[in-house]
């Protein structure tokens, strides 16, 4: 018996070591990637993948930990994107620090939107929840389209300035690459801390069994709204970064299809794992780029692939069981 | 790791236990739960009808009755998962009397009431250790921001709770499964885990809903020992629903019998099994307890 235990422990240790080796290798590749590829296009694709990683991992808090399917993520990204950009361009003084303050404000306003939508939406669950979140996403898009004095309507906001730190300006694609990478890593660390804390356990407990979670002293509405607001905060940060990277923002960036796409990334990779959402984001971004020449068939191919994958691996590609 | 807190607590509890006079618990122990004329209606259906009873500290009381008698509904009312239609439920909390009808389900662990469920409701896709840590949820103090920034105060708190949870698992013979997913445990151990999770809330009153459901005689007897041990070690009051007469008669100090929502008898196992109304209610069911 002792021998068996020792062996399994040794195995676990090896597993753990292998895991850290893998993380180390990935980080090393990520650190040198822009210098290894000569093509600026590939760096652009990597930037998109990193952006989608940020928003997909943030959605994983709600979709994976809490187990609620949200169809409104693009709405929160839009709130962050427009808030950051408008504050930075029109409200705050012309200084490099303004962008970062605006970015934080964008995240916080998105989080506030998360609370406002979350309180009524979290009292209901399942199918009603996704109807409410989808409604929210569409409402945000209509506000952006029609509040022309502020958002410039369907034409969108153009020539968004690049962020900078002191005299250093983020102009090149690989500058943004490192910016996105650092923010993604910080976010993953923060979310991992939460996942393995009493807060993360409360979320998972709610997903597993609401009644038992409540009997164990977990305030359901509070923890659901907390998950929703933290998820929205990071989505807002992602949006703020996207606007400055693309130099352009329009309501058409935030269609309901975008929310579905991000949700698909989470489910495809495996929800509730963090690295699942990460993997899904890279995979889907890659798919999108590879299939770009076949534009009219792209969604069809992605749709069929999704159906096959979900049939074969219902918990996602990296999900267990 | 070796905070010794849990062990120390258990020791003092044991002392308390041995100091107790050996007379009936009602005479010696203070009142813990006072239920008066508890009535619960679902639409036109009266699930629980004017049921009054009392639980005293360190008692182990069985709640029996045929299917549909309202046993689980009464449990749900005590744990604030179902509202009372009439009557009162008073609990003697750490700081005086508490009106349970004014509380919500998530307040129960804080005042010292924990429960298990008839159809085991552990968190299946969490590890055994995490399940027990959820039991300690209400005692965490550090805010979300402290966790997100990885602050020392939170790491310290987490370390302490984990050590306590491991000690509890050790005590209940579940430590070797600590890092396994809860769903991988065999059925009998899942029941134990559910009780362990409830114990992690540090309750004074433990409500156990039909622990022998789905178990054979051997497993049931092991569970009897298990429950009696934890009751002694933790100085708990145990209120237990049971369908298996043999099981409940073997270790309850007092038994309350419900039938069609009404309390039809209350007393020692010997008294209850002679009671004509109980015999009538159980007519047709075998009553071959030893």
Coordinates of C-alpha atoms in Angstrom, one line a residue:
Chain A
X1 CA 0.0 0.0 0.0
X2 CA 2.8 2.4 1.0
X3 CA 4.6 1.5 -2.2
X4 CA 1.6 2.3 -4.3
X5 CA 1.2 5.6 -2.6
X6 CA 4.8 6.5 -3.0
X7 CA 4.7 5.6 -6.7
X8 CA 1.6 7.8 -7.3
X9 CA 3.2 10.6 -5.4
X10 CA 6.3 10.3 -7.5
X11 CA 4.1 10.4 -10.6
X12 CA 2.3 13.4 -9.4
X13 CA 5.7 15.1 -8.8
X14 CA 6.8 14.3 -12.3
X15 CA 3.5 15.6 -13.7
X16 CA 4.0 18.8 -11.8
X17 CA 7.6 19.2 -13.0
X18 CA 6.5 18.5 -16.6
X19 CA 3.8 21.1 -16.2
X20 CA 6.3 23.8 -15.1
X21 CA 8.6 22.8 -17.9
X22 CA 5.9 23.3 -20.4
X23 CA 4.9 26.7 -18.8
X24 CA 8.6 27.7 -18.9
X25 CA 9.0 26.6 -22.5
X26 CA 5.9 28.5 -23.6
X27 CA 7.0 31.6 -21.8
X28 CA 10.4 31.4 -23.4
X29 CA 8.8 31.1 -26.9
X30 CA 6.5 33.9 -26.1
X31 CA 9.3 36.1 -25.0
X32 CA 11.3 35.8 -28.2
X33 CA 8.5 35.3 -30.7
X34 CA 8.5 38.7 -32.4
X35 CA 12.2 38.5 -33.1
X36 CA 12.1 35.0 -34.5
X37 CA 9.4 35.7 -37.0
X38 CA 10.3 38.3 -39.6
X39 CA 6.7 38.9 -40.7
X40 CA 4.9 41.8 -39.1
X41 CA 1.7 40.0 -40.2
X42 CA 2.4 37.1 -37.9
X43 CA 3.0 39.5 -35.0
X44 CA -0.3 41.1 -35.7
X45 CA -2.0 37.7 -35.6
X46 CA -0.2 37.0 -32.3
X47 CA -1.5 40.3 -31.0
X48 CA -5.0 39.4 -31.9
X49 CA -4.6 36.0 -30.2
X50 CA -3.3 37.7 -27.1
X51 CA -6.2 40.1 -27.1
X52 CA -8.7 37.2 -27.5
X53 CA -6.8 35.4 -24.7
X54 CA -7.4 38.3 -22.4
X55 CA -11.1 38.5 -23.1
X56 CA -11.6 34.7 -23.2
X57 CA -9.8 34.1 -19.9
X58 CA -11.9 36.9 -18.3
X59 CA -15.1 35.2 -19.6
X60 CA -13.9 31.9 -18.1
X61 CA -14.6 33.3 -14.7
X62 CA -18.3 33.4 -15.4
X63 CA -18.6 30.6 -18.0
X64 CA -16.1 28.2 -16.4
X65 CA -15.9 28.9 -12.7
X66 CA -19.5 30.0 -12.1
X67 CA -20.9 27.8 -14.9
X68 CA -23.2 30.5 -16.3
X69 CA -23.3 31.0 -20.1
X70 CA -22.9 34.8 -20.8
X71 CA -23.7 36.0 -24.3
X72 CA -22.9 39.7 -23.5
X73 CA -19.1 39.7 -23.2
X74 CA -18.7 42.0 -26.2
X75 CA -20.9 44.5 -24.5
X76 CA -18.4 44.8 -21.5
X77 CA -15.5 44.9 -23.9
X78 CA -17.2 47.8 -25.7
X79 CA -17.8 49.7 -22.5
X80 CA -14.1 49.4 -21.6
X81 CA -13.0 50.3 -25.1
X82 CA -15.1 53.4 -25.6
X83 CA -14.6 54.6 -22.0
X84 CA -10.8 54.3 -22.3
X85 CA -10.7 56.0 -25.7
X86 CA -13.1 58.8 -25.0
X87 CA -11.6 59.7 -21.7
X88 CA -8.1 59.6 -23.1
X89 CA -8.9 61.6 -26.2
X90 CA -11.4 64.1 -25.0
X91 CA -11.5 64.4 -21.2
X92 CA -8.2 63.8 -19.6
X93 CA -5.2 66.2 -20.1
X94 CA -2.6 65.4 -22.8
X95 CA -0.1 63.3 -20.9
X96 CA 1.2 59.8 -21.3
X97 CA -0.3 58.8 -17.9
X98 CA -3.8 59.7 -19.1
X99 CA -4.1 56.6 -21.2
X100 CA -3.4 54.3 -18.2
X101 CA -5.8 56.1 -16.0
X102 CA -8.4 55.9 -18.7
X103 CA -7.7 52.2 -19.2
X104 CA -8.3 51.6 -15.5
X105 CA -11.5 53.7 -15.6
X106 CA -12.6 51.7 -18.6
X107 CA -12.2 48.5 -16.7
X108 CA -13.9 49.9 -13.6
X109 CA -16.9 51.1 -15.6
X110 CA -17.2 47.8 -17.3
X111 CA -17.1 46.2 -13.8
X112 CA -19.8 48.6 -12.7
X113 CA -21.9 47.5 -15.8
X114 CA -21.3 44.0 -14.7
X115 CA -22.8 44.7 -11.3
X116 CA -25.7 46.5 -12.7
X117 CA -26.5 43.7 -15.2
X118 CA -25.4 41.0 -12.7
X119 CA -27.7 41.8 -9.8
X120 CA -30.9 41.2 -11.7
X121 CA -29.4 38.6 -14.1
X122 CA -27.9 36.4 -11.4
X123 CA -31.2 36.0 -9.5
X124 CA -32.2 33.9 -12.5
X125 CA -30.1 31.2 -14.0
X126 CA -29.5 29.1 -17.1
X127 CA -31.4 30.1 -20.2
X128 CA -32.8 33.3 -18.8
X129 CA -29.4 34.4 -17.8
X130 CA -28.1 34.2 -21.4
X131 CA -31.1 36.1 -22.7
X132 CA -30.4 38.9 -20.3
X133 CA -26.7 39.1 -21.1
X134 CA -27.4 39.0 -24.8
X135 CA -29.9 41.8 -24.4
X136 CA -27.2 43.8 -22.6
X137 CA -24.7 43.3 -25.4
X138 CA -27.2 44.5 -28.0
X139 CA -28.3 47.5 -25.8
X140 CA -24.7 48.7 -25.5
X141 CA -24.3 48.4 -29.3
X142 CA -27.4 50.5 -29.9
X143 CA -26.2 53.1 -27.5
X144 CA -22.9 53.3 -29.3
X145 CA -24.7 53.6 -32.6
X146 CA -27.1 56.3 -31.6
X147 CA -25.2 58.4 -29.0
X148 CA -23.5 60.2 -31.9
X149 CA -22.2 63.2 -30.1
X150 CA -20.0 61.1 -27.9
X151 CA -19.4 57.9 -29.9
X152 CA -19.6 59.2 -33.5
X153 CA -22.2 56.5 -34.2
X154 CA -21.6 54.0 -36.9
X155 CA -18.6 55.8 -38.3
X156 CA -16.7 55.0 -35.1
X157 CA -13.8 56.7 -33.5
X158 CA -10.7 57.0 -35.7
X159 CA -7.0 58.0 -35.2
X160 CA -6.9 56.8 -31.6
X161 CA -3.5 57.8 -30.3
X162 CA -1.0 55.2 -29.3
X163 CA -0.3 54.7 -25.6
X164 CA 3.1 55.6 -24.2
X165 CA 5.1 55.3 -21.0
X166 CA 7.2 58.4 -20.5
X167 CA 8.9 59.1 -23.8
X168 CA 8.5 55.5 -25.0
X169 CA 5.6 55.3 -27.5
X170 CA 3.9 52.0 -28.4
X171 CA 4.0 52.3 -32.2
X172 CA 5.3 49.0 -33.6
X173 CA 3.3 45.9 -33.6
X174 CA 5.8 44.1 -31.4
X175 CA 5.5 46.9 -28.8
X176 CA 1.9 46.0 -28.4
X177 CA 2.8 42.4 -28.4
X178 CA 4.7 42.8 -25.2
X179 CA 2.1 45.1 -23.7
X180 CA -0.6 42.5 -24.3
X181 CA 1.6 39.7 -23.1
X182 CA 2.4 41.4 -19.8
X183 CA -1.2 42.3 -19.1
X184 CA -2.4 38.8 -20.0
X185 CA 0.2 37.3 -17.7
X186 CA -0.7 39.6 -14.8
X187 CA -4.4 38.8 -15.4
X188 CA -3.8 35.1 -15.4
X189 CA -1.8 35.3 -12.2
X190 CA -4.5 37.4 -10.5
X191 CA -7.3 35.0 -11.7
X192 CA -5.3 32.0 -10.6
X193 CA -5.0 33.5 -7.1
X194 CA -8.7 34.0 -7.0
X195 CA -9.5 30.5 -8.3
X196 CA -7.5 28.8 -5.5
X197 CA -8.9 31.1 -2.8
X198 CA -12.1 30.8 -0.9
X199 CA -13.7 33.0 -3.5
X200 CA -12.8 30.7 -6.3
X201 CA -14.0 27.7 -4.3
X202 CA -17.3 29.5 -3.6
X203 CA -17.7 30.0 -7.4
X204 CA -17.1 26.4 -8.2
X205 CA -19.3 25.3 -5.3
X206 CA -22.1 27.4 -6.7
X207 CA -21.6 25.8 -10.1
X208 CA -21.6 22.3 -8.6
X209 CA -24.6 22.6 -6.3
X210 CA -26.2 25.9 -5.4
X211 CA -28.3 24.5 -2.6
X212 CA -25.4 22.9 -0.9
X213 CA -23.2 25.9 -1.4
X214 CA -25.8 28.1 0.3
X215 CA -26.1 25.7 3.2
X216 CA -22.3 26.0 3.5
X217 CA -22.6 29.7 4.1
X218 CA -22.0 31.0 0.6
X219 CA -24.0 34.1 -0.3
X220 CA -25.1 33.2 -3.8
X221 CA -26.0 36.6 -5.3
X222 CA -22.9 38.2 -3.8
X223 CA -20.5 35.7 -5.2
X224 CA -22.2 35.6 -8.6
X225 CA -22.2 39.3 -9.0
X226 CA -18.5 39.4 -7.8
X227 CA -17.6 36.9 -10.5
X228 CA -19.5 38.9 -13.1
X229 CA -17.9 42.2 -12.2
X230 CA -14.3 40.9 -12.0
X231 CA -14.9 39.2 -15.4
X232 CA -16.2 42.4 -16.8
X233 CA -13.3 44.4 -15.4
X234 CA -10.8 42.4 -17.3
X235 CA -13.0 42.4 -20.4
X236 CA -13.0 46.3 -20.2
X237 CA -9.2 46.4 -19.9
X238 CA -9.1 44.1 -23.0
X239 CA -11.4 46.5 -24.9
X240 CA -9.3 49.6 -23.9
X241 CA -6.2 47.9 -25.3
X242 CA -7.9 46.8 -28.5
X243 CA -9.0 50.4 -29.3
X244 CA -5.5 51.7 -28.9
X245 CA -4.0 48.9 -30.9
X246 CA -6.4 49.1 -33.9
X247 CA -6.5 53.0 -33.7
X248 CA -10.1 52.6 -34.6
X249 CA -13.3 51.6 -32.8
X250 CA -16.8 51.1 -34.2
X251 CA -20.0 49.5 -32.9
X252 CA -19.5 46.8 -35.6
X253 CA -16.5 45.5 -33.6
X254 CA -18.9 44.4 -30.9
X255 CA -21.6 42.4 -32.6
X256 CA -23.3 39.6 -30.8
X257 CA -21.3 37.3 -33.0
X258 CA -18.2 38.5 -31.2
X259 CA -19.6 37.4 -27.9
X260 CA -20.4 34.0 -29.3
X261 CA -17.0 33.7 -30.8
X262 CA -15.3 34.4 -27.4
X263 CA -17.7 32.0 -25.7
X264 CA -16.8 29.4 -28.3
X265 CA -13.1 29.9 -27.5
X266 CA -13.7 29.1 -23.8
X267 CA -15.8 26.1 -24.5
X268 CA -13.6 24.8 -27.3
X269 CA -10.4 24.8 -25.1
X270 CA -12.2 23.6 -22.0
X271 CA -14.0 25.9 -19.6
X272 CA -13.0 26.6 -16.0
X273 CA -9.3 25.8 -16.5
X274 CA -7.9 29.2 -17.6
X275 CA -5.4 27.5 -19.9
X276 CA -8.4 26.0 -21.7
X277 CA -9.6 29.5 -22.6
X278 CA -6.1 30.5 -23.6
X279 CA -5.7 27.6 -25.9
X280 CA -9.2 28.2 -27.4
X281 CA -8.3 31.8 -28.1
X282 CA -5.1 31.0 -30.0
X283 CA -6.8 28.1 -31.9
X284 CA -9.8 30.2 -33.0
X285 CA -7.7 33.2 -33.9
X286 CA -5.5 30.8 -36.0
X287 CA -8.5 29.3 -37.7
X288 CA -9.9 32.7 -38.5
X289 CA -6.6 33.7 -40.2
X290 CA -6.0 30.5 -42.0
X291 CA -9.6 30.5 -43.4
X292 CA -9.5 34.2 -44.4
X293 CA -9.0 33.4 -48.1
X294 CA -12.3 31.3 -48.0
X295 CA -14.2 34.2 -46.4
X296 CA -17.7 33.1 -47.4
X297 CA -17.2 29.5 -46.1
X298 CA -15.3 30.5 -43.0
X299 CA -18.2 30.4 -40.5
X300 CA -19.5 27.2 -42.1
X301 CA -16.2 25.4 -41.7
X302 CA -15.8 26.7 -38.1
X303 CA -19.3 25.7 -37.3
X304 CA -18.9 22.1 -38.6
X305 CA -15.5 21.8 -36.8
X306 CA -17.1 23.0 -33.6
X307 CA -19.9 20.4 -33.9
X308 CA -17.5 17.6 -34.5
X309 CA -15.2 18.7 -31.6
X310 CA -18.0 19.2 -29.1
X311 CA -19.3 15.7 -30.1
X312 CA -15.9 14.1 -29.5
X313 CA -14.8 16.2 -26.6
X314 CA -17.8 17.7 -24.9
X315 CA -15.7 19.2 -22.1
X316 CA -13.4 21.0 -24.6
X317 CA -10.1 20.0 -26.1
X318 CA -8.1 20.3 -22.9
X319 CA -11.0 19.4 -20.5
X320 CA -10.9 16.2 -18.6
X321 CA -13.7 13.7 -19.1
Chain B
X1 CA 0.9 22.3 9.7
X2 CA 0.7 21.3 13.3
X3 CA -1.3 24.2 14.7
X4 CA -2.9 21.7 17.2
X5 CA -5.9 23.9 17.3
X6 CA -8.4 21.3 16.2
X7 CA -6.9 18.6 18.5
X8 CA -6.9 21.0 21.4
X9 CA -10.5 21.8 20.8
X10 CA -11.5 18.2 20.6
X11 CA -9.7 17.5 23.8
X12 CA -11.6 20.1 25.7
X13 CA -14.8 18.9 24.1
X14 CA -14.0 15.4 25.4
X15 CA -13.4 16.7 28.9
X16 CA -16.7 18.4 28.8
X17 CA -18.3 15.2 27.7
X18 CA -16.9 13.2 30.5
X19 CA -17.9 15.8 33.0
X20 CA -21.5 15.4 32.0
X21 CA -23.7 13.6 34.5
X22 CA -25.0 10.4 33.1
X23 CA -28.7 11.2 33.6
X24 CA -31.0 12.1 30.7
X25 CA -29.5 14.8 28.6
X26 CA -32.7 17.0 28.9
X27 CA -32.2 17.3 32.6
X28 CA -28.5 18.3 32.3
X29 CA -28.0 20.2 29.1
X30 CA -29.2 23.6 28.1
X31 CA -31.8 24.0 25.4
X32 CA -30.3 24.4 21.9
X33 CA -33.3 24.5 19.5
X34 CA -36.9 25.3 20.4
X35 CA -39.5 24.5 17.7
X36 CA -43.0 25.7 18.5
X37 CA -46.1 24.8 16.4
X38 CA -44.0 24.7 13.2
X39 CA -46.3 24.7 10.2
X40 CA -45.2 24.6 6.6
X41 CA -47.6 24.8 3.7
X42 CA -47.0 24.4 0.0
X43 CA -50.1 25.9 -1.5
X44 CA -52.9 23.8 -0.1
X45 CA -50.7 21.0 1.1
X46 CA -49.7 21.0 4.7
X47 CA -46.3 19.4 4.8
X48 CA -45.6 20.0 8.4
X49 CA -48.5 20.6 10.8
X50 CA -48.0 22.3 14.2
X51 CA -44.9 20.4 15.2
X52 CA -43.2 21.3 18.5
X53 CA -40.1 19.8 19.9
X54 CA -36.8 20.8 21.6
X55 CA -33.2 19.8 21.2
X56 CA -30.7 20.0 24.0
X57 CA -27.0 20.3 23.8
X58 CA -25.0 17.1 23.3
X59 CA -28.2 15.1 22.5
X60 CA -28.6 12.8 19.6
X61 CA -32.2 12.7 18.4
X62 CA -33.7 10.7 15.7
X63 CA -36.5 11.9 13.4
X64 CA -38.5 9.1 11.8
X65 CA -41.7 8.6 9.9
X66 CA -43.0 7.0 6.8
X67 CA -42.3 8.5 3.3
X68 CA -43.9 11.9 2.9
X69 CA -44.2 12.5 6.6
X70 CA -42.5 15.9 6.3
X71 CA -39.1 15.0 7.8
X72 CA -36.9 16.6 5.2
X73 CA -39.2 19.6 4.9
X74 CA -38.8 20.2 8.7
X75 CA -35.0 20.0 8.1
X76 CA -35.2 22.5 5.3
X77 CA -37.1 24.8 7.6
X78 CA -34.4 24.6 10.3
X79 CA -31.7 25.4 7.8
X80 CA -33.8 28.3 6.4
X81 CA -34.2 26.7 3.0
X82 CA -38.0 26.7 3.3
X83 CA -39.9 29.5 5.0
X84 CA -42.3 28.7 7.9
X85 CA -45.9 29.4 7.3
X86 CA -46.6 29.5 11.1
X87 CA -44.9 28.9 14.3
X88 CA -41.4 29.7 15.6
X89 CA -37.9 28.3 15.6
X90 CA -35.5 29.6 18.2
X91 CA -31.8 28.7 18.3
X92 CA -29.5 29.4 21.2
X93 CA -26.6 31.0 19.4
X94 CA -23.2 32.0 20.7
X95 CA -24.7 35.4 21.6
X96 CA -28.1 34.7 22.9
X97 CA -31.3 33.6 21.3
X98 CA -31.7 33.7 17.5
X99 CA -35.0 33.7 15.6
X100 CA -34.2 31.3 12.8
X101 CA -37.1 32.4 10.7
X102 CA -35.4 35.8 10.2
X103 CA -32.2 34.3 8.8
X104 CA -31.3 33.1 5.3
X105 CA -29.8 29.7 4.4
X106 CA -26.3 31.2 4.1
X107 CA -26.4 32.5 7.7
X108 CA -26.7 29.1 9.2
X109 CA -23.0 28.1 9.3
X110 CA -22.2 31.4 11.1
X111 CA -24.6 30.6 14.0
X112 CA -23.5 27.0 14.2
X113 CA -26.0 24.9 12.2
X114 CA -24.8 22.6 9.5
X115 CA -26.5 19.9 7.5
X116 CA -26.1 17.1 5.0
X117 CA -28.5 16.0 2.3
X118 CA -30.5 12.9 1.6
X119 CA -29.1 12.5 -1.9
X120 CA -25.4 13.4 -1.2
X121 CA -24.6 16.9 -2.4
X122 CA -20.9 17.1 -2.3
X123 CA -19.1 19.3 -4.9
X124 CA -18.2 16.5 -7.2
X125 CA -15.7 18.3 -9.4
X126 CA -13.7 19.6 -6.5
X127 CA -11.0 17.8 -4.6
X128 CA -11.9 16.2 -1.2
X129 CA -9.8 18.9 0.5
X130 CA -11.5 21.7 -1.4
X131 CA -14.9 20.4 -0.3
X132 CA -13.8 20.6 3.3
X133 CA -12.3 24.1 2.8
X134 CA -15.7 25.3 1.5
X135 CA -17.0 24.3 4.9
X136 CA -14.6 26.8 6.4
X137 CA -15.8 29.5 4.0
X138 CA -17.6 31.7 6.4
X139 CA -14.5 32.1 8.6
X140 CA -12.4 33.8 5.9
X141 CA -11.8 37.5 6.6
X142 CA -9.4 38.7 3.8
X143 CA -11.1 40.7 1.0
X144 CA -10.9 39.9 -2.7
X145 CA -8.3 42.6 -3.4
X146 CA -5.9 41.0 -0.8
X147 CA -6.1 37.7 -2.7
X148 CA -5.7 39.3 -6.2
X149 CA -2.5 41.1 -5.0
X150 CA -1.3 37.9 -3.5
X151 CA -0.8 39.5 -0.1
X152 CA 0.8 37.8 2.8
X153 CA -2.1 38.2 5.1
X154 CA -4.3 36.1 2.8
X155 CA -1.7 33.5 2.2
X156 CA -1.3 33.1 5.9
X157 CA -5.1 32.7 6.4
X158 CA -5.3 30.2 3.6
X159 CA -2.4 28.2 5.0
X160 CA -4.1 28.1 8.4
X161 CA -7.5 27.0 7.0
X162 CA -5.8 24.3 4.9
X163 CA -3.9 22.9 7.9
X164 CA -7.2 22.8 9.9
X165 CA -9.0 21.1 7.0
X166 CA -6.2 18.5 6.7
X167 CA -6.3 17.8 10.4
X168 CA -10.1 17.2 10.1
X169 CA -9.6 14.9 7.2
X170 CA -6.9 13.0 9.1
X171 CA -9.3 12.6 12.0
X172 CA -12.1 11.3 9.8
X173 CA -9.8 8.9 7.9
X174 CA -10.1 10.8 4.6
X175 CA -6.7 12.4 4.5
X176 CA -5.3 10.0 1.9
X177 CA -8.0 11.1 -0.5
X178 CA -7.4 14.8 0.1
X179 CA -6.3 15.6 -3.5
X180 CA -8.6 13.2 -5.3
X181 CA -11.7 14.6 -7.0
X182 CA -14.7 14.1 -4.7
X183 CA -16.6 12.2 -7.3
X184 CA -14.0 9.5 -7.4
X185 CA -14.7 8.4 -3.8
X186 CA -16.9 5.3 -3.2
X187 CA -20.4 6.0 -2.1
X188 CA -19.9 5.4 1.6
X189 CA -16.9 7.8 1.7
X190 CA -18.9 10.4 -0.1
X191 CA -21.3 10.4 2.8
X192 CA -18.4 10.7 5.2
X193 CA -17.0 13.6 3.1
X194 CA -20.4 15.4 3.3
X195 CA -20.3 15.1 7.0
X196 CA -16.7 16.2 7.1
X197 CA -17.7 19.3 5.1
X198 CA -20.5 20.1 7.5
X199 CA -18.1 19.6 10.5
X200 CA -15.6 22.0 8.9
X201 CA -18.2 24.8 9.5
X202 CA -17.7 24.1 13.3
X203 CA -21.3 23.5 14.0
X204 CA -23.0 23.1 17.3
X205 CA -26.1 21.5 15.7
X206 CA -25.5 18.9 12.9
X207 CA -28.6 17.9 10.8
X208 CA -28.0 14.6 9.0
X209 CA -30.6 13.6 6.5
X210 CA -31.0 9.9 6.1
X211 CA -27.3 8.8 6.3
X212 CA -28.1 5.1 5.6
X213 CA -29.8 5.7 2.3
X214 CA -28.3 3.5 -0.3
X215 CA -26.0 1.6 2.1
X216 CA -25.9 -2.0 3.2
X217 CA -26.1 -3.1 6.8
X218 CA -22.3 -3.3 7.2
X219 CA -21.8 0.2 5.8
X220 CA -24.6 1.5 8.0
X221 CA -23.1 0.1 11.1
X222 CA -19.8 1.7 10.3
X223 CA -21.6 5.0 9.8
X224 CA -23.3 4.6 13.2
X225 CA -19.9 4.3 14.8
X226 CA -18.6 7.2 12.8
X227 CA -21.4 9.5 13.7
X228 CA -21.3 8.6 17.4
X229 CA -17.5 9.2 17.4
X230 CA -17.7 12.6 15.8
X231 CA -20.5 13.6 18.1
X232 CA -18.4 12.7 21.1
X233 CA -15.3 14.3 19.8
X234 CA -16.8 17.6 18.7
X235 CA -19.4 17.9 21.5
X236 CA -22.2 18.2 18.9
X237 CA -25.9 18.0 19.0
X238 CA -27.0 15.6 16.3
X239 CA -30.5 15.7 14.8
X240 CA -30.9 12.8 12.3
X241 CA -33.5 11.8 9.9
X242 CA -33.7 8.1 9.3
X243 CA -35.8 5.7 7.5
X244 CA -34.0 2.6 8.7
X245 CA -35.7 1.8 12.1
X246 CA -33.0 -0.6 13.2
X247 CA -30.4 2.0 12.6
X248 CA -32.1 4.9 14.4
X249 CA -33.2 2.8 17.3
X250 CA -29.7 1.6 17.9
X251 CA -28.2 4.9 18.8
X252 CA -30.7 7.7 19.3
X253 CA -31.3 8.9 22.8
X254 CA -34.7 10.2 21.9
X255 CA -36.9 9.8 18.9
X256 CA -39.5 12.1 17.3
X257 CA -42.0 10.4 15.0
X258 CA -43.7 12.3 12.2
X259 CA -46.6 11.0 10.2
X260 CA -48.5 13.0 7.6
X261 CA -46.8 16.2 8.9
X262 CA -47.9 15.7 12.5
X263 CA -45.8 14.7 15.4
X264 CA -47.4 11.5 16.6
X265 CA -44.9 10.4 19.3
X266 CA -41.7 11.4 21.1
X267 CA -39.6 9.5 23.6
X268 CA -36.9 7.0 24.1
X269 CA -36.5 4.3 21.4
X270 CA -38.3 1.8 23.7
X271 CA -41.2 4.1 24.4
X272 CA -41.6 5.0 20.8
X273 CA -41.6 1.5 19.4
X274 CA -44.4 0.5 21.8
X275 CA -46.5 3.6 20.9
X276 CA -49.8 2.5 19.2
X277 CA -49.8 5.4 16.7
X278 CA -46.2 4.6 15.6
X279 CA -47.1 1.0 15.1
X280 CA -50.1 2.1 13.1
X281 CA -48.1 4.5 11.0
X282 CA -45.5 1.8 10.3
X283 CA -48.1 -0.9 9.7
X284 CA -47.0 -3.1 6.9
X285 CA -43.4 -2.1 7.3
X286 CA -41.1 -4.5 9.0
X287 CA -40.0 -3.5 12.5
X288 CA -37.6 -6.2 13.3
X289 CA -35.1 -4.1 15.2
X290 CA -33.1 -5.9 17.8

